[in-house]
mmCIF file of C-alpha atoms in Angstrom:
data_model
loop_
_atom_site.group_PDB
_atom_site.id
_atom_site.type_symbol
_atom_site.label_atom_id
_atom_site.label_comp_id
_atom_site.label_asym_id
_atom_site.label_seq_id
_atom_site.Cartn_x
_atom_site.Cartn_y
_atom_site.Cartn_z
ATOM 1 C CA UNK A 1 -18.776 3.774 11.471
ATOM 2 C CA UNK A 2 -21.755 5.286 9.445
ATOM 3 C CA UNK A 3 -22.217 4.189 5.126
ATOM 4 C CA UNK A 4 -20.844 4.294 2.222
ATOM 5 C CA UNK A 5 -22.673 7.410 1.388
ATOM 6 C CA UNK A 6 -20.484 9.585 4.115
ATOM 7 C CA UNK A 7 -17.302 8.709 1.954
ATOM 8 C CA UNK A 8 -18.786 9.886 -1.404
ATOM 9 C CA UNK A 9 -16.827 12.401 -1.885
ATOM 10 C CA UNK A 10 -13.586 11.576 0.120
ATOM 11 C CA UNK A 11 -10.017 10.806 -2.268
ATOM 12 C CA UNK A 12 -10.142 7.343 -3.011
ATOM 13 C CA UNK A 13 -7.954 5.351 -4.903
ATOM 14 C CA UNK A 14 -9.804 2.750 -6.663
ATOM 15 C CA UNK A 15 -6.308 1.271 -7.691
ATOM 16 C CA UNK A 16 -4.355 0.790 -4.692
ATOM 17 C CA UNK A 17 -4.135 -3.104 -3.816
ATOM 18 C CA UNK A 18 -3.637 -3.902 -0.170
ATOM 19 C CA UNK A 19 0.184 -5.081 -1.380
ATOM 20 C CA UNK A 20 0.743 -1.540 -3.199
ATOM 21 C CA UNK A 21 -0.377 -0.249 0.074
ATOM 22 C CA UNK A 22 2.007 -2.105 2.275
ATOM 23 C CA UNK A 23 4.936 -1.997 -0.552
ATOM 24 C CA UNK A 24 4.551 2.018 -0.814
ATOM 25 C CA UNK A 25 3.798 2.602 3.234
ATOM 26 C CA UNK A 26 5.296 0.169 5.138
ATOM 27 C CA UNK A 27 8.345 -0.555 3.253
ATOM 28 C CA UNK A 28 9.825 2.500 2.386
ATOM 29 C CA UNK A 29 13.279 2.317 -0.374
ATOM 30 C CA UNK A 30 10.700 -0.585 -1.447
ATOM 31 C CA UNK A 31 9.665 1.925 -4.014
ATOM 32 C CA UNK A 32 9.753 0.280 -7.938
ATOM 33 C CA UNK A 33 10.891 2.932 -9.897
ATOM 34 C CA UNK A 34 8.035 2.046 -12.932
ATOM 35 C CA UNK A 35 5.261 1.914 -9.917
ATOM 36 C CA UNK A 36 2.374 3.415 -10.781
ATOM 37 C CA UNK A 37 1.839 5.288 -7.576
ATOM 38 C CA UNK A 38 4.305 8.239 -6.727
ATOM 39 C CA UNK A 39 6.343 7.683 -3.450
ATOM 40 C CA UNK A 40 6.044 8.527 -0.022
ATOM 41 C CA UNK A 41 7.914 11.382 1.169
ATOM 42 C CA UNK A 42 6.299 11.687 4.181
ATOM 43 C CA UNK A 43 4.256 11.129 7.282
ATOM 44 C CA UNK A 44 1.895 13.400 5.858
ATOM 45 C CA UNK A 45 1.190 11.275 2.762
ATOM 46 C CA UNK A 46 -1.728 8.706 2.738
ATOM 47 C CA UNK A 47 -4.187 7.247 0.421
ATOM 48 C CA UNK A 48 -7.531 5.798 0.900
ATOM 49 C CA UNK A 49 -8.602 2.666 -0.425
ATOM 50 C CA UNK A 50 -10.701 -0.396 -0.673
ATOM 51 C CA UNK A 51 -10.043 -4.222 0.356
ATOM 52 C CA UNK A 52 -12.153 -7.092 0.267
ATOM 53 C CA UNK A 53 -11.556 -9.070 3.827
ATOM 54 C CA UNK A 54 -11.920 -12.794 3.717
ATOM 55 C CA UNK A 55 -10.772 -14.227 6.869
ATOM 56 C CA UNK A 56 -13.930 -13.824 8.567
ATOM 57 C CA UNK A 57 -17.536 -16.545 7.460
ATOM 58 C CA UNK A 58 -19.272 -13.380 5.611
ATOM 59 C CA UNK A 59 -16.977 -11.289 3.170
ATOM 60 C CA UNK A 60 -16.766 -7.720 3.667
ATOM 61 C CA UNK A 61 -15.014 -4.543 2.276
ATOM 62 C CA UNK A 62 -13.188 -2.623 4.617
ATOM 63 C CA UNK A 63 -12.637 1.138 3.756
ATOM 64 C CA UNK A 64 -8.763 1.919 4.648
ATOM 65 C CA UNK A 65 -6.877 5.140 5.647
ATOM 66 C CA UNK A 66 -3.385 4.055 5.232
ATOM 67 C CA UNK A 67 -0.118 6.365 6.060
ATOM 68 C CA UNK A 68 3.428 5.562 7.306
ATOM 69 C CA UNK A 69 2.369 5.161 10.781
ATOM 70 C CA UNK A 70 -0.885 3.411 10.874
ATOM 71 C CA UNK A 71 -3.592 1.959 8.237
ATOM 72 C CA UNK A 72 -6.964 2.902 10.581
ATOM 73 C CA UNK A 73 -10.116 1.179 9.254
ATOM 74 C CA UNK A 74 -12.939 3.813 8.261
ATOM 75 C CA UNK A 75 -15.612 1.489 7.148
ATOM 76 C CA UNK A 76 -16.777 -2.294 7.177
ATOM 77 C CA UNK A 77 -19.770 -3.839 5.242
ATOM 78 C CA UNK A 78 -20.581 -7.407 4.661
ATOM 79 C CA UNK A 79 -20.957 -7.979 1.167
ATOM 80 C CA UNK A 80 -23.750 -8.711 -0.359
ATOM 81 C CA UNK A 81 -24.601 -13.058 -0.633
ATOM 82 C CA UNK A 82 -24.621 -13.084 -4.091
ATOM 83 C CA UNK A 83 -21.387 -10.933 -4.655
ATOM 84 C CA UNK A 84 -19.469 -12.477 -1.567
ATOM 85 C CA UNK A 85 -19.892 -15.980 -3.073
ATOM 86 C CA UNK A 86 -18.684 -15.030 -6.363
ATOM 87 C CA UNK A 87 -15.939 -13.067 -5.543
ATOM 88 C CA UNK A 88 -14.864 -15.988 -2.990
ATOM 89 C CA UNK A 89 -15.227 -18.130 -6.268
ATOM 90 C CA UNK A 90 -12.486 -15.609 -7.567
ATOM 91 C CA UNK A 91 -10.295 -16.153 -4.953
ATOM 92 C CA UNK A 92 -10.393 -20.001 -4.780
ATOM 93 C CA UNK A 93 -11.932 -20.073 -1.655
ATOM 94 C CA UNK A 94 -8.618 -19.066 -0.115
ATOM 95 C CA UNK A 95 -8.991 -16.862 3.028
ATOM 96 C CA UNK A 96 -6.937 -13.250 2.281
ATOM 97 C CA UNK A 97 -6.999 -9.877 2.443
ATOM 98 C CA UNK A 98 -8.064 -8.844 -1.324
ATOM 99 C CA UNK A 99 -7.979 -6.185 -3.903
ATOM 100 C CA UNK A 100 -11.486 -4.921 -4.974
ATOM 101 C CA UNK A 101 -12.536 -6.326 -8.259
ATOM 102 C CA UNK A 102 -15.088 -4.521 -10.813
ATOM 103 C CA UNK A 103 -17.937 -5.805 -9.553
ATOM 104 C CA UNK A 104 -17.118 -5.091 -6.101
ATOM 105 C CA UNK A 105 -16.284 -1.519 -7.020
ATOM 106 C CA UNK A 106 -19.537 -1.095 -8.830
ATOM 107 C CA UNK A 107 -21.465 -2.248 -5.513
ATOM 108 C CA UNK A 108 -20.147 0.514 -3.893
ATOM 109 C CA UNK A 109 -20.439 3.167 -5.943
ATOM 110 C CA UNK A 110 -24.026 2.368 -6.010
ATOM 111 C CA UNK A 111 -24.291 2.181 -2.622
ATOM 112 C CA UNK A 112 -22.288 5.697 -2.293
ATOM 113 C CA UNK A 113 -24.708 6.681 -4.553
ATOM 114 C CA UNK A 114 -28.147 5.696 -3.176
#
């Protein structure tokens, strides 16, 4: 699946949420109208994004390619200890499938970085 540092300079959007991504792709005429994200107009559209993945012991981020047809998983890192626990401290404990916070972000522009 290779590092962050192979997705450096791929389109991401650091603002999709795993429900904007699902609202805008999956659920088309689901569209808000004041949405911050333009709509899909076709299969051709996509966005790449971020999500924090706590249904397994050890958080990770999982690097998304989302379109109308299929959301195919790029990328997935266990977090670091110190970030996992915090960000599970974030989330109540509650297992989920997240949006990245700042912190999170940060990480991985580091790590797309180093």
């Amino acid at each position: 699946m290779g590092s962050l540092r192979d997705y450096k300079h791929w389109d991401i959007d650091w603002e999709m949420t795993p429900e904007d991504a699902v609202t805008l792709y999956l659920e088309w005429g689901n569209h808000p109208w004041n949405s911050k994200f333009s709509p899909v107009t076709s299969k051709n559209d996509y966005t790449n994004y971020f999500t924090v993945y706590m249904w397994d012991e050890k958080p990770r981020i999982i690097f998304v390619r989302r379109n109308s047809e299929e959301a195919r998983e790029l990328l997935s890192i266990e977090l670091p200890k110190a970030i996992a626990e915090r960000f599970r401290k974030s989330v109540g404990g509650l297992k989920g499938n997240y949006a990245i916070n700042d912190e999170v972000k940060d990480w991985i522009e580091t790590q797309m970085n180093n």
